[in-house]
mmCIF file of C-alpha atoms in Angstrom:
data_model
loop_
_atom_site.group_PDB
_atom_site.id
_atom_site.type_symbol
_atom_site.label_atom_id
_atom_site.label_comp_id
_atom_site.label_asym_id
_atom_site.label_seq_id
_atom_site.Cartn_x
_atom_site.Cartn_y
_atom_site.Cartn_z
ATOM 1 C CA MET H 28 -13.853 -5.470 -11.138
ATOM 2 C CA LEU H 29 -12.111 -3.614 -7.805
ATOM 3 C CA THR H 30 -13.495 -5.343 -4.584
ATOM 4 C CA GLU H 31 -14.504 -2.692 -1.396
ATOM 5 C CA HIS H 32 -10.648 -3.206 -0.295
ATOM 6 C CA PRO H 33 -9.508 -1.614 -3.188
ATOM 7 C CA TRP H 34 -12.520 0.992 -2.678
ATOM 8 C CA ASN H 35 -11.321 2.156 1.313
ATOM 9 C CA ARG H 36 -7.842 2.475 0.090
ATOM 10 C CA VAL H 37 -9.133 5.390 -2.119
ATOM 11 C CA LEU H 38 -11.291 6.964 0.252
ATOM 12 C CA GLU H 39 -8.351 7.247 2.378
ATOM 13 C CA HIS H 40 -5.895 8.563 0.124
ATOM 14 C CA ILE H 41 -8.172 11.228 -1.081
ATOM 15 C CA GLY H 42 -9.481 12.031 2.590
ATOM 16 C CA HIS H 43 -5.612 12.226 3.384
ATOM 17 C CA ASN H 44 -4.891 14.912 0.967
ATOM 18 C CA ILE H 45 -8.223 17.401 0.849
ATOM 19 C CA GLN H 46 -7.932 19.913 3.322
ATOM 20 C CA ASP H 47 -10.908 20.439 6.134
ATOM 21 C CA GLY H 48 -13.025 22.549 4.032
ATOM 22 C CA CYS H 49 -12.770 20.921 0.280
ATOM 23 C CA ALA H 50 -13.359 17.754 2.087
ATOM 24 C CA GLU H 51 -17.073 19.076 2.511
ATOM 25 C CA VAL H 52 -17.596 20.660 -0.887
ATOM 26 C CA LEU H 53 -16.259 17.826 -2.709
ATOM 27 C CA ALA H 54 -18.813 15.677 -0.403
ATOM 28 C CA LEU H 55 -21.819 17.851 -1.937
ATOM 29 C CA SER H 56 -20.803 17.476 -5.294
ATOM 30 C CA TYR H 57 -20.141 13.653 -5.713
ATOM 31 C CA ASN H 58 -23.526 13.168 -3.443
ATOM 32 C CA ASP H 59 -25.280 15.788 -6.542
ATOM 33 C CA LEU H 60 -23.715 12.852 -9.339
ATOM 34 C CA PRO H 61 -26.200 10.580 -10.452
ATOM 35 C CA ILE H 62 -25.477 7.250 -9.630
ATOM 36 C CA ALA H 63 -24.221 5.694 -12.200
ATOM 37 C CA LEU H 64 -20.800 7.913 -12.236
ATOM 38 C CA ARG H 65 -19.946 7.759 -8.899
ATOM 39 C CA PRO H 66 -17.655 4.915 -9.164
ATOM 40 C CA CYS H 67 -16.673 6.636 -12.529
ATOM 41 C CA PHE H 68 -14.943 9.381 -10.466
ATOM 42 C CA LEU H 69 -14.025 7.302 -7.649
ATOM 43 C CA TYR H 70 -12.338 5.685 -9.875
ATOM 44 C CA PHE H 71 -9.440 8.829 -11.033
ATOM 45 C CA GLY H 72 -8.222 8.481 -7.005
ATOM 46 C CA LEU H 73 -6.609 5.260 -8.129
ATOM 47 C CA PHE H 74 -4.157 8.160 -10.098
ATOM 48 C CA PRO H 75 -1.558 10.329 -8.552
ATOM 49 C CA GLU H 76 -2.429 13.889 -8.416
ATOM 50 C CA ASP H 77 -1.944 15.686 -12.009
ATOM 51 C CA HIS H 78 -1.399 12.289 -13.644
ATOM 52 C CA GLU H 79 -2.713 13.101 -17.001
ATOM 53 C CA ILE H 80 -4.700 10.066 -17.872
ATOM 54 C CA ARG H 81 -6.009 9.310 -21.735
ATOM 55 C CA ALA H 82 -9.845 8.381 -22.618
ATOM 56 C CA PHE H 83 -8.801 6.008 -24.581
ATOM 57 C CA ASP H 84 -7.308 4.559 -21.776
ATOM 58 C CA LEU H 85 -10.011 5.028 -19.306
ATOM 59 C CA THR H 86 -12.499 3.635 -21.554
ATOM 60 C CA ASN H 87 -10.295 0.348 -21.506
ATOM 61 C CA MET H 88 -10.244 0.764 -18.206
ATOM 62 C CA TRP H 89 -13.845 1.397 -17.273
ATOM 63 C CA ILE H 90 -14.980 -1.300 -19.599
ATOM 64 C CA ALA H 91 -12.809 -3.905 -18.178
ATOM 65 C CA GLU H 92 -14.612 -2.715 -14.373
ATOM 66 C CA LYS H 93 -17.924 -3.216 -15.408
ATOM 67 C CA LEU H 94 -18.474 0.515 -14.447
ATOM 68 C CA ILE H 95 -19.604 1.790 -18.320
ATOM 69 C CA VAL H 96 -21.526 -1.688 -19.808
ATOM 70 C CA VAL H 97 -21.288 -1.049 -23.958
ATOM 71 C CA ASN H 98 -25.010 -2.528 -24.651
ATOM 72 C CA SER H 99 -25.507 -3.388 -28.543
ATOM 73 C CA GLY H 100 -29.105 -2.939 -28.428
ATOM 74 C CA ASN H 101 -28.423 1.090 -27.742
ATOM 75 C CA GLY H 102 -26.172 1.025 -30.635
ATOM 76 C CA ARG H 103 -23.714 2.914 -28.548
ATOM 77 C CA GLU H 104 -20.411 2.992 -28.601
ATOM 78 C CA ALA H 105 -17.399 2.934 -25.351
ATOM 79 C CA GLU H 106 -16.162 5.565 -26.482
ATOM 80 C CA SER H 107 -19.546 7.382 -26.993
ATOM 81 C CA LEU H 108 -20.396 6.855 -22.955
ATOM 82 C CA VAL H 109 -16.452 8.064 -21.760
ATOM 83 C CA ASP H 110 -17.102 10.913 -23.519
ATOM 84 C CA ASP H 111 -20.771 11.727 -22.184
ATOM 85 C CA VAL H 112 -19.392 10.506 -18.776
ATOM 86 C CA LEU H 113 -16.225 12.506 -19.136
ATOM 87 C CA ASN H 114 -18.102 15.761 -20.266
ATOM 88 C CA ASP H 115 -20.223 15.375 -17.711
ATOM 89 C CA LEU H 116 -17.319 15.189 -14.423
ATOM 90 C CA VAL H 117 -15.937 18.174 -16.774
ATOM 91 C CA SER H 118 -18.649 20.211 -16.721
ATOM 92 C CA ARG H 119 -18.968 19.313 -12.770
ATOM 93 C CA ASN H 120 -15.931 20.717 -12.691
ATOM 94 C CA LEU H 121 -14.924 17.735 -11.346
ATOM 95 C CA ILE H 122 -11.855 16.617 -13.510
ATOM 96 C CA GLN H 123 -9.571 18.791 -15.438
ATOM 97 C CA VAL H 124 -9.075 18.262 -19.280
ATOM 98 C CA ALA H 125 -5.791 18.276 -20.258
ATOM 99 C CA LYS H 126 -5.988 17.787 -23.914
ATOM 100 C CA ARG H 127 -8.392 17.626 -26.902
ATOM 101 C CA THR H 128 -8.946 16.029 -30.020
ATOM 102 C CA TYR H 129 -8.563 18.445 -32.742
ATOM 103 C CA ASP H 130 -12.530 18.231 -33.350
ATOM 104 C CA GLY H 131 -12.922 19.648 -29.508
ATOM 105 C CA ARG H 132 -12.934 16.010 -28.004
ATOM 106 C CA ILE H 133 -11.399 14.958 -24.640
ATOM 107 C CA SER H 134 -8.705 12.912 -25.426
#
């Protein structure tokens, strides 16, 4: 699980790479996110700009970091939960999809 120190590095990295006007817009979008999605969105700051990240890899990383918790009682699989998070972030124009599967899922 990421501790406070790595998150501060992510914040510094984001802060140095965002121009003045963009920071305010990004802050509004971030603050509008549901609390549960905020760490998932911040996780993208660990990757270089324009880096393609596979949904499969995110699923494994987010489960390992406990950002996505699979509850056996709700019957939902991790992939389904990650799909929901990614689709929400895409619909808010916070991330871009590089590839989709034949059935339209983010890959």
